[in-house]
Short mmCIF file of C-alpha atoms in Angstrom, two decimals:
data_model
loop_
_atom_site.label_atom_id
_atom_site.label_comp_id
_atom_site.label_asym_id
_atom_site.label_seq_id
_atom_site.Cartn_x
_atom_site.Cartn_y
_atom_site.Cartn_z
CA UNK A 495 -69.46 15.71 124.55
CA UNK A 496 -70.75 19.28 124.81
CA UNK A 497 -73.93 20.50 123.39
CA UNK A 498 -73.65 23.92 121.99
CA UNK A 499 -76.19 26.79 121.66
CA UNK A 500 -75.32 29.59 119.08
CA UNK A 501 -77.25 32.85 119.59
CA UNK A 502 -76.81 36.31 118.13
CA UNK A 503 -75.88 38.76 121.00
CA UNK A 504 -76.76 41.93 119.16
CA UNK A 505 -79.52 42.85 116.71
CA UNK A 506 -78.78 40.04 114.11
CA UNK A 507 -76.77 39.76 111.31
CA UNK A 508 -73.76 38.89 113.30
CA UNK A 509 -72.53 36.18 110.92
CA UNK A 510 -74.11 33.14 112.78
CA UNK A 511 -74.38 31.18 109.64
CA UNK A 512 -70.68 31.02 108.92
CA UNK A 513 -70.03 30.09 112.58
CA UNK A 514 -72.60 27.44 112.73
CA UNK A 515 -71.35 26.21 109.43
CA UNK A 516 -68.00 25.88 111.11
CA UNK A 517 -69.06 24.32 114.06
CA UNK A 518 -71.36 21.80 112.48
CA UNK A 519 -68.29 20.08 111.06
CA UNK A 520 -67.85 18.97 115.02
CA UNK A 521 -71.63 17.99 115.47
CA UNK A 522 -73.58 15.40 114.65
CA UNK A 523 -77.10 17.22 114.61
CA UNK A 524 -77.83 20.82 113.86
CA UNK A 525 -81.18 21.93 115.32
CA UNK A 526 -83.09 25.30 114.55
CA UNK A 527 -85.07 26.31 117.53
CA UNK A 528 -86.81 29.75 116.94
CA UNK A 529 -87.81 32.20 114.33
CA UNK A 530 -89.08 32.03 110.75
CA UNK A 531 -88.02 32.67 107.41
CA UNK A 532 -87.45 36.52 108.31
CA UNK A 533 -83.93 35.66 109.37
CA UNK A 534 -81.44 35.10 106.61
CA UNK A 535 -77.99 33.05 106.99
CA UNK A 536 -75.30 33.65 104.18
CA UNK A 537 -72.81 30.79 104.09
CA UNK A 538 -69.74 30.93 101.56
CA UNK A 539 -67.91 27.60 101.07
CA UNK A 540 -65.22 27.11 98.73
CA UNK A 541 -66.35 30.25 96.88
CA UNK A 542 -69.82 29.21 96.80
CA UNK A 543 -72.53 31.32 98.29
CA UNK A 544 -75.59 29.58 99.99
CA UNK A 545 -78.44 31.85 101.36
CA UNK A 546 -80.44 30.08 103.75
CA UNK A 547 -83.84 31.34 105.58
CA UNK A 548 -85.82 28.44 106.75
CA UNK A 549 -83.22 25.72 106.71
CA UNK A 550 -80.74 24.98 109.42
CA UNK A 551 -77.09 25.89 108.52
CA UNK A 552 -75.95 22.54 108.95
CA UNK A 553 -77.74 21.14 105.57
CA UNK A 554 -74.95 22.14 103.28
CA UNK A 555 -72.56 19.55 105.41
CA UNK A 556 -72.85 16.07 104.51
CA UNK A 557 -73.51 13.35 107.09
CA UNK A 558 -75.20 15.87 109.55
CA UNK A 559 -78.95 15.50 110.58
CA UNK A 560 -80.75 18.89 110.35
CA UNK A 561 -83.74 19.67 112.44
CA UNK A 562 -86.57 22.38 112.31
CA UNK A 563 -88.03 22.57 116.05
CA UNK A 564 -91.11 23.49 117.30
CA UNK A 565 -90.08 26.89 118.29
CA UNK A 566 -89.82 27.84 114.87
CA UNK A 567 -92.91 29.03 112.74
CA UNK A 568 -92.62 27.75 109.36
CA UNK A 569 -93.60 28.71 105.70
CA UNK A 570 -93.95 25.37 104.21
CA UNK A 571 -94.17 26.80 100.65
CA UNK A 572 -90.93 28.80 101.07
CA UNK A 573 -89.29 25.74 102.63
CA UNK A 574 -89.92 23.74 99.63
CA UNK A 575 -88.57 26.32 97.38
CA UNK A 576 -85.56 26.76 99.56
CA UNK A 577 -84.85 23.10 99.33
CA UNK A 578 -84.99 22.84 95.65
CA UNK A 579 -82.67 25.80 95.35
CA UNK A 580 -79.93 24.34 97.55
CA UNK A 581 -80.42 21.03 95.67
CA UNK A 582 -79.74 22.93 92.50
CA UNK A 583 -76.41 23.81 94.28
CA UNK A 584 -75.58 20.29 94.85
CA UNK A 585 -76.98 19.73 98.46
CA UNK A 586 -78.65 16.63 98.94
CA UNK A 587 -81.80 16.79 101.01
CA UNK A 588 -84.04 13.78 101.99
CA UNK A 589 -86.12 12.96 104.75
CA UNK A 590 -82.99 11.14 106.54
CA UNK A 591 -81.08 14.55 106.46
CA UNK A 592 -83.99 17.07 107.50
CA UNK A 593 -86.58 16.61 110.22
CA UNK A 594 -89.35 18.91 111.12
CA UNK A 595 -90.99 18.63 114.34
CA UNK A 596 -94.65 17.47 114.10
CA UNK A 597 -95.90 20.18 116.37
CA UNK A 598 -94.17 23.10 114.17
CA UNK A 599 -96.60 25.93 113.53
CA UNK A 600 -97.23 26.72 110.04
CA UNK A 601 -97.30 30.21 108.20
CA UNK A 602 -100.24 30.44 106.05
CA UNK A 603 -100.74 33.02 103.26
CA UNK A 604 -103.14 34.83 105.45
CA UNK A 605 -100.58 35.62 108.02
CA UNK A 606 -98.35 37.63 105.61
CA UNK A 607 -101.40 39.26 104.17
CA UNK A 608 -102.20 40.52 107.64
CA UNK A 609 -98.51 41.55 108.45
CA UNK A 610 -98.19 43.71 105.58
CA UNK A 611 -101.63 45.26 106.05
CA UNK A 612 -100.99 46.18 109.66
CA UNK A 613 -97.62 47.52 108.85
CA UNK A 614 -99.03 49.70 105.93
CA UNK A 615 -101.82 50.83 108.05
CA UNK A 616 -99.98 51.63 111.17
CA UNK A 617 -99.69 55.31 111.54
CA UNK A 618 -98.40 55.36 115.11
CA UNK A 619 -94.87 53.58 114.77
CA UNK A 620 -93.92 51.03 112.34
CA UNK A 621 -92.06 48.12 113.78
CA UNK A 622 -90.12 47.25 110.68
CA UNK A 623 -91.48 43.82 110.24
CA UNK A 624 -90.39 42.01 107.22
CA UNK A 625 -94.08 41.38 106.25
CA UNK A 626 -93.69 37.51 106.06
CA UNK A 627 -96.36 36.40 108.45
CA UNK A 628 -94.05 35.45 111.38
CA UNK A 629 -95.80 37.77 114.04
CA UNK A 630 -99.43 36.48 113.10
CA UNK A 631 -98.41 33.07 113.05
CA UNK A 632 -96.88 33.21 116.84
CA UNK A 633 -100.11 34.99 117.54
CA UNK A 634 -102.06 32.04 116.23
CA UNK A 635 -99.84 29.72 118.20
CA UNK A 636 -100.33 31.48 121.58
CA UNK A 637 -104.16 31.98 120.66
CA UNK A 638 -104.25 28.19 119.96
CA UNK A 639 -105.88 28.52 116.40
CA UNK A 640 -102.40 27.80 114.44
CA UNK A 641 -102.21 24.76 112.03
CA UNK A 642 -99.29 22.61 112.94
CA UNK A 643 -97.39 20.16 110.70
CA UNK A 644 -99.22 17.09 112.21
CA UNK A 645 -102.68 18.39 111.33
CA UNK A 646 -101.75 17.97 107.63
CA UNK A 647 -101.95 14.13 108.07
CA UNK A 648 -105.66 14.14 108.83
CA UNK A 649 -108.31 15.95 106.84
CA UNK A 650 -111.09 15.98 109.60
CA UNK A 651 -108.50 17.86 111.91
CA UNK A 652 -107.17 20.07 109.32
CA UNK A 653 -110.75 21.29 108.45
CA UNK A 654 -111.35 21.90 112.37
CA UNK A 655 -107.97 23.77 112.60
CA UNK A 656 -108.80 25.80 109.36
CA UNK A 657 -112.42 26.73 110.55
CA UNK A 658 -110.98 27.89 114.00
CA UNK A 659 -108.48 30.13 112.45
CA UNK A 660 -110.81 31.82 109.91
CA UNK A 661 -113.38 33.00 112.51
CA UNK A 662 -110.53 34.91 114.07
CA UNK A 663 -108.94 36.06 110.85
CA UNK A 664 -111.85 37.06 108.63
CA UNK A 665 -112.98 39.11 111.77
CA UNK A 666 -109.63 40.98 111.41
CA UNK A 667 -109.82 41.44 107.86
CA UNK A 668 -113.22 42.86 107.91
CA UNK A 669 -111.81 45.55 110.12
CA UNK A 670 -108.88 45.92 107.89
CA UNK A 671 -111.22 46.26 104.82
CA UNK A 672 -109.65 43.00 103.47
CA UNK A 673 -111.67 40.26 101.78
CA UNK A 674 -112.41 37.11 103.60
CA UNK A 675 -110.34 34.16 103.21
CA UNK A 676 -111.48 31.49 100.81
CA UNK A 677 -111.74 28.41 102.95
CA UNK A 678 -111.99 25.86 100.19
CA UNK A 679 -109.23 27.29 98.45
CA UNK A 680 -106.93 27.10 101.50
CA UNK A 681 -107.79 23.83 102.20
CA UNK A 682 -106.98 22.65 98.82
CA UNK A 683 -103.56 24.30 98.92
CA UNK A 684 -102.86 22.44 102.34
CA UNK A 685 -104.01 19.12 100.99
CA UNK A 686 -101.58 19.56 97.99
CA UNK A 687 -98.90 20.52 100.43
CA UNK A 688 -99.30 17.68 102.98
CA UNK A 689 -97.62 14.79 100.94
CA UNK A 690 -94.57 17.19 100.34
CA UNK A 691 -94.08 18.20 103.88
CA UNK A 692 -95.16 15.18 105.94
CA UNK A 693 -92.26 13.00 104.86
CA UNK A 694 -90.04 15.12 107.02
CA UNK A 695 -92.28 14.93 110.05
CA UNK A 696 -91.03 13.53 113.28
CA UNK A 697 -91.25 13.32 116.91
CA UNK A 698 -88.18 15.45 116.91
CA UNK A 699 -88.07 15.78 120.90
CA UNK A 700 -87.84 11.91 120.94
CA UNK A 701 -85.19 11.90 118.39
CA UNK A 702 -83.18 14.32 119.89
CA UNK A 703 -83.41 12.78 123.35
CA UNK A 704 -82.12 9.57 121.74
CA UNK A 705 -79.22 11.17 120.22
CA UNK A 706 -78.27 12.69 123.16
CA UNK A 707 -78.38 9.76 125.29
CA UNK A 708 -76.20 8.00 122.62
CA UNK A 709 -73.48 10.88 123.07
CA UNK A 710 -74.17 12.66 119.99
CA UNK A 711 -73.05 16.22 119.73
CA UNK A 712 -76.17 18.58 119.14
CA UNK A 713 -75.62 22.22 117.81
CA UNK A 714 -78.69 24.54 118.60
CA UNK A 715 -79.02 27.20 116.02
CA UNK A 716 -81.13 30.38 116.94
CA UNK A 717 -82.03 33.03 114.29
CA UNK A 718 -82.12 37.02 114.69
CA UNK A 719 -80.29 38.39 117.73
CA UNK A 720 -80.91 38.52 121.46
CA UNK A 721 -81.78 42.18 121.18
CA UNK A 722 -84.74 41.41 119.26
CA UNK A 723 -86.18 39.01 121.83
CA UNK A 724 -89.68 39.54 122.64
CA UNK A 725 -89.13 39.97 126.28
CA UNK A 726 -85.36 41.29 126.69
CA UNK A 727 -85.05 43.08 123.39
CA UNK A 728 -85.88 46.65 122.55
CA UNK A 729 -89.66 46.16 122.67
CA UNK A 730 -91.69 46.74 120.47
CA UNK A 731 -89.07 46.91 117.89
CA UNK A 732 -88.41 43.15 118.39
CA UNK A 733 -89.06 39.87 116.60
CA UNK A 734 -92.34 37.62 118.03
CA UNK A 735 -90.45 35.13 119.78
CA UNK A 736 -87.73 34.52 122.39
CA UNK A 737 -84.43 34.62 120.80
CA UNK A 738 -82.18 34.24 123.84
CA UNK A 739 -80.44 30.81 124.78
CA UNK A 740 -82.81 29.48 127.07
CA UNK A 741 -85.50 29.11 124.18
CA UNK A 742 -83.14 26.37 122.75
CA UNK A 743 -84.26 23.95 125.09
CA UNK A 744 -88.18 24.77 124.63
CA UNK A 745 -87.81 25.12 121.01
CA UNK A 746 -86.81 21.60 120.33
CA UNK A 747 -88.38 19.64 123.27
CA UNK A 748 -85.21 18.97 125.53
CA UNK A 749 -84.82 20.03 129.01
CA UNK A 750 -82.36 22.76 130.02
CA UNK A 751 -79.81 20.29 131.15
CA UNK A 752 -79.20 19.53 127.61
CA UNK A 753 -77.38 22.87 127.02
CA UNK A 754 -73.82 22.77 127.85
CA UNK A 755 -72.15 25.74 126.24
CA UNK A 756 -73.85 28.89 124.93
CA UNK A 757 -71.78 30.77 122.23
CA UNK A 758 -72.73 34.27 121.46
CA UNK A 759 -72.00 35.42 118.05
CA UNK A 760 -70.82 39.32 118.18
CA UNK A 761 -70.04 41.73 115.46
CA UNK A 762 -66.66 43.76 116.07
CA UNK A 763 -69.04 46.94 115.47
CA UNK A 764 -72.78 47.19 115.64
CA UNK A 765 -75.50 47.16 112.94
CA UNK A 766 -79.43 47.07 113.00
CA UNK A 767 -82.09 46.62 110.34
CA UNK A 768 -85.38 48.41 110.64
CA UNK A 769 -86.87 50.75 113.33
CA UNK A 770 -85.96 50.98 116.86
CA UNK A 771 -83.48 52.57 119.27
CA UNK A 772 -79.69 52.36 118.29
CA UNK A 773 -77.52 54.33 120.78
CA UNK A 774 -74.21 54.21 118.80
CA UNK A 775 -75.59 54.59 115.30
CA UNK A 776 -73.45 56.53 113.02
CA UNK A 777 -74.85 58.86 110.14
CA UNK A 778 -71.51 60.31 109.20
CA UNK A 779 -68.58 59.05 106.82
CA UNK A 780 -67.57 56.38 109.55
CA UNK A 781 -70.97 54.92 109.27
CA UNK A 782 -70.97 54.73 105.68
CA UNK A 783 -67.59 53.41 105.57
CA UNK A 784 -68.55 50.42 107.97
CA UNK A 785 -71.58 49.81 105.95
CA UNK A 786 -69.64 49.55 102.54
CA UNK A 787 -66.83 47.72 104.11
CA UNK A 788 -69.08 45.18 105.75
CA UNK A 789 -71.47 44.71 102.95
CA UNK A 790 -74.31 45.60 105.31
CA UNK A 791 -77.54 44.63 103.26
CA UNK A 792 -80.11 42.38 104.51
CA UNK A 793 -80.02 38.67 103.54
CA UNK A 794 -83.74 38.53 103.54
CA UNK A 795 -84.71 41.98 102.58
CA UNK A 796 -82.04 43.55 100.99
CA UNK A 797 -82.57 46.48 103.26
CA UNK A 798 -79.52 48.65 104.07
CA UNK A 799 -78.23 48.17 107.58
CA UNK A 800 -77.73 51.04 110.19
CA UNK A 801 -74.33 50.81 111.41
CA UNK A 802 -72.53 52.20 114.49
CA UNK A 803 -69.61 51.48 116.96
CA UNK A 804 -69.33 48.56 119.10
CA UNK A 805 -71.70 48.74 122.00
CA UNK A 806 -70.23 46.78 125.06
CA UNK A 807 -73.29 47.78 127.52
CA UNK A 808 -75.67 45.85 125.22
CA UNK A 809 -73.41 42.94 124.53
CA UNK A 810 -72.68 42.76 128.34
CA UNK A 811 -76.32 42.38 128.85
CA UNK A 812 -77.29 39.85 126.31
CA UNK A 813 -74.27 37.74 127.47
CA UNK A 814 -76.05 37.96 130.93
CA UNK A 815 -79.70 36.99 129.77
CA UNK A 816 -78.27 34.18 127.49
CA UNK A 817 -75.87 32.80 130.02
CA UNK A 818 -73.26 33.23 127.23
CA UNK A 819 -69.99 31.32 128.06
CA UNK A 820 -67.58 32.52 125.30
CA UNK A 821 -68.27 34.78 122.20
CA UNK A 822 -67.46 34.38 118.52
CA UNK A 823 -66.26 37.66 117.30
CA UNK A 824 -66.77 38.44 113.60
CA UNK A 825 -66.08 40.86 111.06
CA UNK A 826 -62.78 42.35 112.74
CA UNK A 827 -61.35 42.81 109.44
CA UNK A 828 -64.03 45.40 108.57
CA UNK A 829 -62.25 47.83 111.00
CA UNK A 830 -59.00 47.65 109.29
CA UNK A 831 -57.82 51.15 108.44
CA UNK A 832 -59.53 53.22 110.84
CA UNK A 833 -57.35 55.61 112.68
CA UNK A 834 -59.47 55.61 115.81
CA UNK A 835 -62.17 53.19 117.04
CA UNK A 836 -64.77 53.95 119.77
CA UNK A 837 -66.62 51.61 122.10
CA UNK A 838 -69.59 52.52 123.93
CA UNK A 839 -68.93 51.64 127.77
CA UNK A 840 -71.82 53.42 129.39
CA UNK A 841 -75.11 55.74 128.65
CA UNK A 842 -75.70 59.04 129.75
CA UNK A 843 -79.50 59.65 130.81
CA UNK A 844 -80.66 62.67 132.59
CA UNK A 845 -77.44 63.48 134.23
CA UNK A 846 -76.99 59.90 135.40
CA UNK A 847 -74.57 57.35 133.47
CA UNK A 848 -75.91 53.87 133.41
CA UNK A 849 -74.10 50.43 132.57
CA UNK A 850 -77.16 49.25 131.09
CA UNK A 851 -79.79 50.11 128.41
CA UNK A 852 -83.21 50.94 130.41
CA UNK A 853 -86.22 49.12 129.44
CA UNK A 854 -88.48 51.96 128.76
CA UNK A 855 -88.52 53.01 125.19
CA UNK A 856 -88.66 56.83 126.22
CA UNK A 857 -85.63 56.39 128.07
CA UNK A 858 -83.62 54.33 125.41
CA UNK A 859 -84.48 56.99 123.03
CA UNK A 860 -82.67 59.62 125.13
CA UNK A 861 -79.60 57.66 126.30
CA UNK A 862 -76.46 59.03 124.87
CA UNK A 863 -73.39 56.86 124.36
CA UNK A 864 -70.33 57.41 126.66
CA UNK A 865 -67.51 56.29 124.52
CA UNK A 866 -64.05 55.02 125.01
CA UNK A 867 -61.39 55.70 122.23
CA UNK A 868 -59.07 53.08 121.18
CA UNK A 869 -56.29 53.28 118.47
CA UNK A 870 -56.91 51.56 115.22
CA UNK A 871 -54.54 49.80 112.93
CA UNK A 872 -53.58 49.98 109.35
CA UNK A 873 -52.48 46.45 108.65
CA UNK A 874 -54.80 43.95 107.36
CA UNK A 875 -56.65 41.38 109.31
CA UNK A 876 -58.67 39.81 106.54
CA UNK A 877 -58.03 36.13 106.32
CA UNK A 878 -55.97 35.89 109.56
CA UNK A 879 -56.03 32.33 111.13
CA UNK A 880 -53.88 32.82 114.29
CA UNK A 881 -53.24 35.55 117.02
CA UNK A 882 -49.84 35.86 115.44
CA UNK A 883 -51.40 37.19 112.16
CA UNK A 884 -53.09 40.13 113.83
CA UNK A 885 -51.69 43.42 114.41
CA UNK A 886 -51.04 44.64 117.98
CA UNK A 887 -53.82 47.14 118.39
CA UNK A 888 -56.48 44.55 116.99
CA UNK A 889 -55.39 42.11 119.78
CA UNK A 890 -55.74 45.15 122.33
CA UNK A 891 -59.22 45.69 120.93
CA UNK A 892 -60.25 42.21 121.36
CA UNK A 893 -59.05 42.07 124.83
CA UNK A 894 -60.47 45.35 125.80
CA UNK A 895 -63.90 44.03 124.48
CA UNK A 896 -63.53 40.76 126.54
CA UNK A 897 -62.91 43.19 129.66
CA UNK A 898 -65.95 45.23 129.17
CA UNK A 899 -68.43 42.27 128.27
CA UNK A 900 -67.16 40.24 131.00
CA UNK A 901 -66.99 37.33 128.75
CA UNK A 902 -64.06 35.58 126.78
CA UNK A 903 -63.49 35.38 123.11
CA UNK A 904 -63.68 31.64 122.10
CA UNK A 905 -63.53 32.41 118.33
CA UNK A 906 -62.32 35.10 116.06
CA UNK A 907 -63.80 35.35 112.33
CA UNK A 908 -61.61 37.62 109.89
CA UNK A 909 -63.57 37.08 106.58
CA UNK A 910 -66.90 35.48 105.24
CA UNK A 911 -64.62 32.16 104.53
CA UNK A 912 -65.37 29.41 106.98
CA UNK A 913 -61.59 28.49 107.26
CA UNK A 914 -60.58 32.27 108.28
CA UNK A 915 -61.36 31.72 111.83
CA UNK A 916 -59.31 31.83 114.90
CA UNK A 917 -59.96 28.86 117.54
CA UNK A 918 -59.23 30.09 121.11
CA UNK A 919 -61.51 27.71 122.88
CA UNK A 920 -63.61 24.81 121.17
CA UNK A 921 -67.03 25.03 122.67
CA UNK A 922 -67.59 21.28 122.06
CA UNK A 923 -64.59 20.50 124.34
CA UNK A 924 -66.19 22.02 127.46
#
């Protein structure tokens, strides 16, 4: 019984939520392994829309254990609000169905304040952060001054952790002309929070190890996309954690041998939210059309997404760095009606043609896409559930993508509805 990692293979917003929900029917455990509530997953189930940010996508499926791993940075107040929101939609969430790793770092109010203050005062180059404190929380984790879930259980430990964090943060706030943090107010908030969060706390590494030995299927859920990875993304316009599949093991406390299959989620075109390079970005009518047809607005921020043609070079890179075994190609239906489709097959840089995006930011900015044109199709692919339902040119487009990225298609999604999915190869069967 395979354990499957799901990662976004572009800049996020590839449709991971729907696919994780679809796959969760075959899984026993759904474990979120990195990121914060800056990521947004939209699920559409029987016409009902669920918008999740901190909760694993598996929570909307009964009989599944959902896990928030130690690789996540967690805003506990946002989590509690999100739990109440989905409960109001009829989803039951208890300590039997949701677990939070005891060593999960917490995002505190001053993290978001610092995040927003930095971005507003950055006159050099804005990163495009959501301002929710994810980056500063990861900084504190690495700096060994973060408050973790387990710290809420002991007041003496909590006070020591808070004092250590405030030495650092109050110095930063002075430099940014911000008022110091009120220690007693913060401690009071954390003490009130403790009884609401601690019932979900568990040694997740131990629970998952036991589940694996018992033959249970684990679905590892990532957030954002591999091109936002802090090491392998378009740095510095990246998130503050590792997004690629290797993080799945570290982010929940299992060894790499626990990963049997990596599924990369790939949109049939390309989008990006925020700042940073985007070689195939379109500012013409085609870009506008992709955005409108694809409803390209961020789940978390509401920001309009930048749109462009499919970039096979970038996806080939992310398939390599994440060890992707197969991709799930989403939003194919958005391309319905285009007379001609373009696919980026290389970059022209200073007179040379490259088959990968270089690491240096200045070189990335100068890269010009080399396109291969393909005929589009006039028929509708929306709601298709078998290859026989697809136009011939749509099948040719999918097959050409497989060739260019050197990775097979395992799943094909043709609408936001979970059942509108063509299964080519079941990841859990490998």
